[in-house]
């Protein structure tokens, strides 16, 4: 894996259920070591979900039950910290995968196409499907797995009662939109290998020229 440019903003934009939470926890718990290595992981939270939801106009919680978009200041502060750091920067939230064309243009304009390098993590559908189903159960879904699977594949992109499933898993569409804005040479795809749990950490270390073993699962 070739490292990104010395001043690149490595923008991990998805996808859901591809080890993103574990990676974000590793970055968050390693902030002091990252700064020593010249890499900034902005903010003080585990991930950049609030900034992602602010710039994409999505609600934090169910809109019908009082959910509201996070305040724009979350995005503004992220942009300020990222653009003011002279070295490499990492921004990480799978919520960015739901960005519309308008939101993507705003992201690229604010952070600069010259510094941005998009990275997306992919996972085989055979393992992504049951993991997604388990997540929807946590949200309150009450439906047997076979019936849910039938709904997923019956008439894409429709998927009641999980209407966002194909939006968040439109892998080719999201990749194409990033490549159109940054060029294919500034988009990296990482395919997860369940037999190599540490592979995701080692790949990001290589992209950022970090010492091997710096990123570890947060206990």
PDB file of C-alpha atoms in Angstrom:
ATOM      1  CA  UNK A   1       0.000   0.000   0.000  1.00  0.00           C
ATOM      2  CA  UNK A   2       1.428   3.358  -1.027  1.00  0.00           C
ATOM      3  CA  UNK A   3       1.146   6.202   1.527  1.00  0.00           C
ATOM      4  CA  UNK A   4      -1.078   9.160   0.746  1.00  0.00           C
ATOM      5  CA  UNK A   5       0.485  12.584   0.260  1.00  0.00           C
ATOM      6  CA  UNK A   6       2.244  14.115   3.262  1.00  0.00           C
ATOM      7  CA  UNK A   7      -0.504  16.732   3.670  1.00  0.00           C
ATOM      8  CA  UNK A   8      -3.458  14.552   2.610  1.00  0.00           C
ATOM      9  CA  UNK A   9      -6.822  14.532   4.353  1.00  0.00           C
ATOM     10  CA  UNK A  10      -7.644  10.813   4.413  1.00  0.00           C
ATOM     11  CA  UNK A  11     -11.435  10.784   4.278  1.00  0.00           C
ATOM     12  CA  UNK A  12     -12.870   7.411   5.364  1.00  0.00           C
ATOM     13  CA  UNK A  13     -16.421   7.711   4.043  1.00  0.00           C
ATOM     14  CA  UNK A  14     -17.876   4.229   4.624  1.00  0.00           C
ATOM     15  CA  UNK A  15     -19.270   1.729   4.306  1.00  0.00           C
ATOM     16  CA  UNK A  16     -21.528   0.618   7.161  1.00  0.00           C
ATOM     17  CA  UNK A  17     -20.741  -2.667   8.913  1.00  0.00           C
ATOM     18  CA  UNK A  18     -17.158  -2.833   7.619  1.00  0.00           C
ATOM     19  CA  UNK A  19     -15.174  -2.512  10.854  1.00  0.00           C
ATOM     20  CA  UNK A  20     -15.647   1.253  10.998  1.00  0.00           C
ATOM     21  CA  UNK A  21     -16.481   1.432  14.714  1.00  0.00           C
ATOM     22  CA  UNK A  22     -13.414  -0.601  15.687  1.00  0.00           C
ATOM     23  CA  UNK A  23     -11.181   1.531  13.485  1.00  0.00           C
ATOM     24  CA  UNK A  24     -12.623   4.789  14.846  1.00  0.00           C
ATOM     25  CA  UNK A  25     -12.023   3.566  18.400  1.00  0.00           C
ATOM     26  CA  UNK A  26      -8.414   2.751  17.516  1.00  0.00           C
ATOM     27  CA  UNK A  27      -7.868   6.224  16.066  1.00  0.00           C
ATOM     28  CA  UNK A  28      -9.548   7.936  19.034  1.00  0.00           C
ATOM     29  CA  UNK A  29      -7.556   6.053  21.667  1.00  0.00           C
ATOM     30  CA  UNK A  30      -4.298   6.721  19.760  1.00  0.00           C
ATOM     31  CA  UNK A  31      -4.650  10.509  19.346  1.00  0.00           C
ATOM     32  CA  UNK A  32      -1.459  11.396  21.306  1.00  0.00           C
ATOM     33  CA  UNK A  33       0.634   8.858  19.368  1.00  0.00           C
ATOM     34  CA  UNK A  34      -0.890  10.006  16.089  1.00  0.00           C
ATOM     35  CA  UNK A  35       0.037  13.631  16.763  1.00  0.00           C
ATOM     36  CA  UNK A  36       3.609  12.558  17.546  1.00  0.00           C
ATOM     37  CA  UNK A  37       3.630  10.899  14.118  1.00  0.00           C
ATOM     38  CA  UNK A  38       2.306  14.077  12.504  1.00  0.00           C
ATOM     39  CA  UNK A  39      -1.243  12.780  11.957  1.00  0.00           C
ATOM     40  CA  UNK A  40      -4.317  14.637  13.241  1.00  0.00           C
ATOM     41  CA  UNK A  41      -7.564  12.867  14.151  1.00  0.00           C
ATOM     42  CA  UNK A  42      -9.752  15.951  14.747  1.00  0.00           C
ATOM     43  CA  UNK A  43     -12.011  16.500  17.743  1.00  0.00           C
ATOM     44  CA  UNK A  44     -12.222  14.549  20.977  1.00  0.00           C
ATOM     45  CA  UNK A  45     -15.009  12.065  20.219  1.00  0.00           C
ATOM     46  CA  UNK A  46     -14.614   8.538  18.894  1.00  0.00           C
ATOM     47  CA  UNK A  47     -15.941   9.302  15.418  1.00  0.00           C
ATOM     48  CA  UNK A  48     -17.048  12.209  13.235  1.00  0.00           C
ATOM     49  CA  UNK A  49     -20.691  11.115  13.010  1.00  0.00           C
ATOM     50  CA  UNK A  50     -22.112  14.438  14.225  1.00  0.00           C
ATOM     51  CA  UNK A  51     -20.162  16.414  11.628  1.00  0.00           C
ATOM     52  CA  UNK A  52     -21.209  13.927   8.933  1.00  0.00           C
ATOM     53  CA  UNK A  53     -24.877  14.228   9.845  1.00  0.00           C
ATOM     54  CA  UNK A  54     -24.636  18.007   9.973  1.00  0.00           C
ATOM     55  CA  UNK A  55     -23.168  18.352   6.484  1.00  0.00           C
ATOM     56  CA  UNK A  56     -25.459  15.701   4.964  1.00  0.00           C
ATOM     57  CA  UNK A  57     -28.592  17.094   6.662  1.00  0.00           C
ATOM     58  CA  UNK A  58     -29.503  13.849   8.386  1.00  0.00           C
ATOM     59  CA  UNK A  59     -31.167  13.678  11.802  1.00  0.00           C
ATOM     60  CA  UNK A  60     -29.646  12.371  15.005  1.00  0.00           C
ATOM     61  CA  UNK A  61     -32.419   9.987  16.050  1.00  0.00           C
ATOM     62  CA  UNK A  62     -35.820   9.400  14.447  1.00  0.00           C
ATOM     63  CA  UNK A  63     -37.178  12.595  12.921  1.00  0.00           C
ATOM     64  CA  UNK A  64     -40.779  11.617  13.701  1.00  0.00           C
ATOM     65  CA  UNK A  65     -39.845  11.259  17.378  1.00  0.00           C
ATOM     66  CA  UNK A  66     -38.002  14.535  17.787  1.00  0.00           C
ATOM     67  CA  UNK A  67     -34.708  13.764  16.082  1.00  0.00           C
ATOM     68  CA  UNK A  68     -32.916  16.790  14.651  1.00  0.00           C
ATOM     69  CA  UNK A  69     -29.840  17.393  12.498  1.00  0.00           C
ATOM     70  CA  UNK A  70     -26.747  18.106  14.631  1.00  0.00           C
ATOM     71  CA  UNK A  71     -25.696  21.753  14.724  1.00  0.00           C
ATOM     72  CA  UNK A  72     -23.603  22.982  11.817  1.00  0.00           C
ATOM     73  CA  UNK A  73     -20.823  23.944  14.213  1.00  0.00           C
ATOM     74  CA  UNK A  74     -19.771  20.259  14.389  1.00  0.00           C
ATOM     75  CA  UNK A  75     -18.926  20.341  10.690  1.00  0.00           C
ATOM     76  CA  UNK A  76     -17.404  23.826  10.841  1.00  0.00           C
ATOM     77  CA  UNK A  77     -15.082  22.876  13.697  1.00  0.00           C
ATOM     78  CA  UNK A  78     -14.003  19.704  11.904  1.00  0.00           C
ATOM     79  CA  UNK A  79     -13.153  21.657   8.754  1.00  0.00           C
ATOM     80  CA  UNK A  80     -11.209  24.279  10.713  1.00  0.00           C
ATOM     81  CA  UNK A  81      -9.102  21.730  12.583  1.00  0.00           C
ATOM     82  CA  UNK A  82      -8.496  19.573   9.504  1.00  0.00           C
ATOM     83  CA  UNK A  83      -7.475  22.388   7.169  1.00  0.00           C
ATOM     84  CA  UNK A  84      -5.251  24.097   9.742  1.00  0.00           C
ATOM     85  CA  UNK A  85      -3.124  20.969  10.334  1.00  0.00           C
ATOM     86  CA  UNK A  86      -0.160  20.956   7.936  1.00  0.00           C
ATOM     87  CA  UNK A  87       0.361  17.195   7.939  1.00  0.00           C
ATOM     88  CA  UNK A  88      -1.868  14.209   7.339  1.00  0.00           C
ATOM     89  CA  UNK A  89      -5.426  14.238   8.710  1.00  0.00           C
ATOM     90  CA  UNK A  90      -7.936  11.414   9.190  1.00  0.00           C
ATOM     91  CA  UNK A  91     -11.710  11.974   9.066  1.00  0.00           C
ATOM     92  CA  UNK A  92     -13.835   8.918   9.750  1.00  0.00           C
ATOM     93  CA  UNK A  93     -17.584   8.269   9.660  1.00  0.00           C
ATOM     94  CA  UNK A  94     -19.596   5.758   7.667  1.00  0.00           C
ATOM     95  CA  UNK A  95     -22.432   8.315   7.755  1.00  0.00           C
ATOM     96  CA  UNK A  96     -20.647  10.163   4.937  1.00  0.00           C
ATOM     97  CA  UNK A  97     -21.619   7.305   2.596  1.00  0.00           C
ATOM     98  CA  UNK A  98     -25.169   8.720   2.551  1.00  0.00           C
ATOM     99  CA  UNK A  99     -24.046  12.111   1.245  1.00  0.00           C
ATOM    100  CA  UNK A 100     -25.980  13.483  -1.716  1.00  0.00           C
ATOM    101  CA  UNK A 101     -24.204  15.056  -4.686  1.00  0.00           C
ATOM    102  CA  UNK A 102     -24.836  18.473  -3.132  1.00  0.00           C
ATOM    103  CA  UNK A 103     -23.304  17.397   0.194  1.00  0.00           C
ATOM    104  CA  UNK A 104     -20.321  15.815  -1.554  1.00  0.00           C
ATOM    105  CA  UNK A 105     -19.661  19.051  -3.437  1.00  0.00           C
ATOM    106  CA  UNK A 106     -19.793  20.953  -0.146  1.00  0.00           C
ATOM    107  CA  UNK A 107     -17.354  18.492   1.483  1.00  0.00           C
ATOM    108  CA  UNK A 108     -14.871  18.723  -1.382  1.00  0.00           C
ATOM    109  CA  UNK A 109     -15.142  22.516  -1.533  1.00  0.00           C
ATOM    110  CA  UNK A 110     -14.596  22.924   2.225  1.00  0.00           C
ATOM    111  CA  UNK A 111     -11.659  20.515   2.570  1.00  0.00           C
ATOM    112  CA  UNK A 112     -10.078  20.996  -0.851  1.00  0.00           C
ATOM    113  CA  UNK A 113      -9.865  18.494  -3.690  1.00  0.00           C
ATOM    114  CA  UNK A 114      -6.083  18.947  -3.740  1.00  0.00           C
ATOM    115  CA  UNK A 115      -5.726  17.481  -0.220  1.00  0.00           C
ATOM    116  CA  UNK A 116      -8.584  14.989  -0.109  1.00  0.00           C
ATOM    117  CA  UNK A 117      -8.023  11.259  -0.555  1.00  0.00           C
ATOM    118  CA  UNK A 118     -11.155   9.132  -0.130  1.00  0.00           C
ATOM    119  CA  UNK A 119     -10.943   5.633   1.321  1.00  0.00           C
ATOM    120  CA  UNK A 120     -13.837   3.165   1.475  1.00  0.00           C
ATOM    121  CA  UNK A 121     -13.981  -0.224   3.144  1.00  0.00           C
ATOM    122  CA  UNK A 122     -15.900  -3.053   1.513  1.00  0.00           C
ATOM    123  CA  UNK A 123     -17.214  -6.350   2.859  1.00  0.00           C
ATOM    124  CA  UNK A 124     -18.697  -9.351   1.023  1.00  0.00           C
ATOM    125  CA  UNK A 125     -22.489  -9.292   1.001  1.00  0.00           C
ATOM    126  CA  UNK A 126     -22.627 -12.799   2.464  1.00  0.00           C
ATOM    127  CA  UNK A 127     -21.322 -11.439   5.769  1.00  0.00           C
ATOM    128  CA  UNK A 128     -22.684  -7.890   5.448  1.00  0.00           C
ATOM    129  CA  UNK A 129     -26.332  -9.023   5.305  1.00  0.00           C
ATOM    130  CA  UNK A 130     -26.564 -10.813   8.677  1.00  0.00           C
ATOM    131  CA  UNK A 131     -24.521  -8.065  10.339  1.00  0.00           C
ATOM    132  CA  UNK A 132     -26.905  -5.419   8.955  1.00  0.00           C
ATOM    133  CA  UNK A 133     -29.921  -7.426  10.087  1.00  0.00           C
ATOM    134  CA  UNK A 134     -28.539  -7.604  13.632  1.00  0.00           C
ATOM    135  CA  UNK A 135     -28.087  -3.826  13.619  1.00  0.00           C
ATOM    136  CA  UNK A 136     -31.689  -3.294  12.536  1.00  0.00           C
ATOM    137  CA  UNK A 137     -32.809  -5.586  15.389  1.00  0.00           C
ATOM    138  CA  UNK A 138     -31.079  -3.184  17.774  1.00  0.00           C
ATOM    139  CA  UNK A 139     -33.084  -0.348  16.193  1.00  0.00           C
ATOM    140  CA  UNK A 140     -36.312  -2.204  16.996  1.00  0.00           C
ATOM    141  CA  UNK A 141     -36.958  -4.309  13.872  1.00  0.00           C
ATOM    142  CA  UNK A 142     -39.325  -7.217  14.566  1.00  0.00           C
ATOM    143  CA  UNK A 143     -39.079  -9.461  11.510  1.00  0.00           C
ATOM    144  CA  UNK A 144     -37.592 -12.927  10.892  1.00  0.00           C
ATOM    145  CA  UNK A 145     -34.335 -12.978   8.946  1.00  0.00           C
ATOM    146  CA  UNK A 146     -35.693 -14.894   5.885  1.00  0.00           C
ATOM    147  CA  UNK A 147     -38.529 -12.393   5.488  1.00  0.00           C
ATOM    148  CA  UNK A 148     -36.123  -9.457   5.833  1.00  0.00           C
ATOM    149  CA  UNK A 149     -33.864 -10.965   3.154  1.00  0.00           C
ATOM    150  CA  UNK A 150     -36.820 -11.309   0.801  1.00  0.00           C
ATOM    151  CA  UNK A 151     -37.602  -7.623   1.316  1.00  0.00           C
ATOM    152  CA  UNK A 152     -33.975  -6.665   0.638  1.00  0.00           C
ATOM    153  CA  UNK A 153     -33.883  -8.342  -2.769  1.00  0.00           C
ATOM    154  CA  UNK A 154     -37.526  -8.151  -3.879  1.00  0.00           C
ATOM    155  CA  UNK A 155     -37.444  -4.737  -5.547  1.00  0.00           C
ATOM    156  CA  UNK A 156     -34.225  -2.771  -4.975  1.00  0.00           C
ATOM    157  CA  UNK A 157     -33.760   0.003  -4.001  1.00  0.00           C
ATOM    158  CA  UNK A 158     -36.999  -0.478  -2.029  1.00  0.00           C
ATOM    159  CA  UNK A 159     -36.488  -2.383   1.213  1.00  0.00           C
ATOM    160  CA  UNK A 160     -39.318  -2.026   3.731  1.00  0.00           C
ATOM    161  CA  UNK A 161     -38.947  -1.681   6.655  1.00  0.00           C
ATOM    162  CA  UNK A 162     -35.255  -0.730   6.175  1.00  0.00           C
ATOM    163  CA  UNK A 163     -35.514   2.015   3.537  1.00  0.00           C
ATOM    164  CA  UNK A 164     -31.907   3.167   3.918  1.00  0.00           C
ATOM    165  CA  UNK A 165     -30.376  -0.263   3.266  1.00  0.00           C
ATOM    166  CA  UNK A 166     -29.637   0.200  -0.437  1.00  0.00           C
ATOM    167  CA  UNK A 167     -28.718   3.862   0.035  1.00  0.00           C
ATOM    168  CA  UNK A 168     -26.044   2.972   2.558  1.00  0.00           C
ATOM    169  CA  UNK A 169     -24.932  -0.013   0.464  1.00  0.00           C
ATOM    170  CA  UNK A 170     -24.870   1.597  -2.980  1.00  0.00           C
ATOM    171  CA  UNK A 171     -21.171   0.791  -3.091  1.00  0.00           C
ATOM    172  CA  UNK A 172     -20.589   1.328  -6.808  1.00  0.00           C
ATOM    173  CA  UNK A 173     -22.569   4.588  -6.834  1.00  0.00           C
ATOM    174  CA  UNK A 174     -20.713   6.101  -3.872  1.00  0.00           C
ATOM    175  CA  UNK A 175     -17.314   5.068  -5.247  1.00  0.00           C
ATOM    176  CA  UNK A 176     -18.187   6.513  -8.648  1.00  0.00           C
ATOM    177  CA  UNK A 177     -19.206   9.873  -7.148  1.00  0.00           C
ATOM    178  CA  UNK A 178     -15.953  10.200  -5.185  1.00  0.00           C
ATOM    179  CA  UNK A 179     -13.863   9.202  -8.208  1.00  0.00           C
ATOM    180  CA  UNK A 180     -15.666  11.757 -10.371  1.00  0.00           C
ATOM    181  CA  UNK A 181     -14.678  14.543  -7.962  1.00  0.00           C
ATOM    182  CA  UNK A 182     -11.164  13.499  -6.923  1.00  0.00           C
ATOM    183  CA  UNK A 183     -10.018  11.215  -9.745  1.00  0.00           C
ATOM    184  CA  UNK A 184      -9.651   7.424  -9.399  1.00  0.00           C
ATOM    185  CA  UNK A 185      -6.027   7.774  -8.268  1.00  0.00           C
ATOM    186  CA  UNK A 186      -7.252   9.502  -5.092  1.00  0.00           C
ATOM    187  CA  UNK A 187      -9.814   6.860  -4.127  1.00  0.00           C
ATOM    188  CA  UNK A 188      -8.666   3.737  -2.264  1.00  0.00           C
ATOM    189  CA  UNK A 189     -10.848   0.656  -1.732  1.00  0.00           C
ATOM    190  CA  UNK A 190     -10.067  -1.781   1.066  1.00  0.00           C
ATOM    191  CA  UNK A 191     -11.758  -5.191   0.972  1.00  0.00           C
ATOM    192  CA  UNK A 192     -12.014  -6.757   4.414  1.00  0.00           C
ATOM    193  CA  UNK A 193     -10.709 -10.257   5.018  1.00  0.00           C
ATOM    194  CA  UNK A 194     -12.367 -11.999   7.967  1.00  0.00           C
ATOM    195  CA  UNK A 195      -9.338 -14.290   8.231  1.00  0.00           C
ATOM    196  CA  UNK A 196      -7.058 -11.293   8.887  1.00  0.00           C
ATOM    197  CA  UNK A 197      -8.631  -9.159  11.602  1.00  0.00           C
ATOM    198  CA  UNK A 198      -5.579  -6.926  11.887  1.00  0.00           C
ATOM    199  CA  UNK A 199      -5.425  -6.239   8.165  1.00  0.00           C
ATOM    200  CA  UNK A 200      -7.638  -3.149   8.368  1.00  0.00           C
ATOM    201  CA  UNK A 201      -5.374  -1.511  10.974  1.00  0.00           C
ATOM    202  CA  UNK A 202      -2.180  -2.386   9.081  1.00  0.00           C
ATOM    203  CA  UNK A 203      -3.576  -0.971   5.820  1.00  0.00           C
ATOM    204  CA  UNK A 204      -4.454   2.376   7.408  1.00  0.00           C
ATOM    205  CA  UNK A 205      -1.025   2.481   9.063  1.00  0.00           C
ATOM    206  CA  UNK A 206       0.545   2.015   5.633  1.00  0.00           C
ATOM    207  CA  UNK A 207      -1.636   4.720   4.068  1.00  0.00           C
ATOM    208  CA  UNK A 208      -0.582   7.159   6.813  1.00  0.00           C
ATOM    209  CA  UNK A 209       3.049   5.972   7.138  1.00  0.00           C
ATOM    210  CA  UNK A 210       2.491   5.108  10.791  1.00  0.00           C
ATOM    211  CA  UNK A 211       4.645   2.648  12.757  1.00  0.00           C
ATOM    212  CA  UNK A 212       3.232  -0.855  12.418  1.00  0.00           C
ATOM    213  CA  UNK A 213       1.241  -1.802  15.510  1.00  0.00           C
ATOM    214  CA  UNK A 214       0.284   1.754  16.468  1.00  0.00           C
ATOM    215  CA  UNK A 215      -3.407   1.159  15.719  1.00  0.00           C
ATOM    216  CA  UNK A 216      -4.853  -1.519  17.962  1.00  0.00           C
ATOM    217  CA  UNK A 217      -8.386  -2.480  19.049  1.00  0.00           C
ATOM    218  CA  UNK A 218      -9.563  -0.345  21.951  1.00  0.00           C
ATOM    219  CA  UNK A 219     -10.364  -2.659  24.885  1.00  0.00           C
TER     220      UNK A 219
END
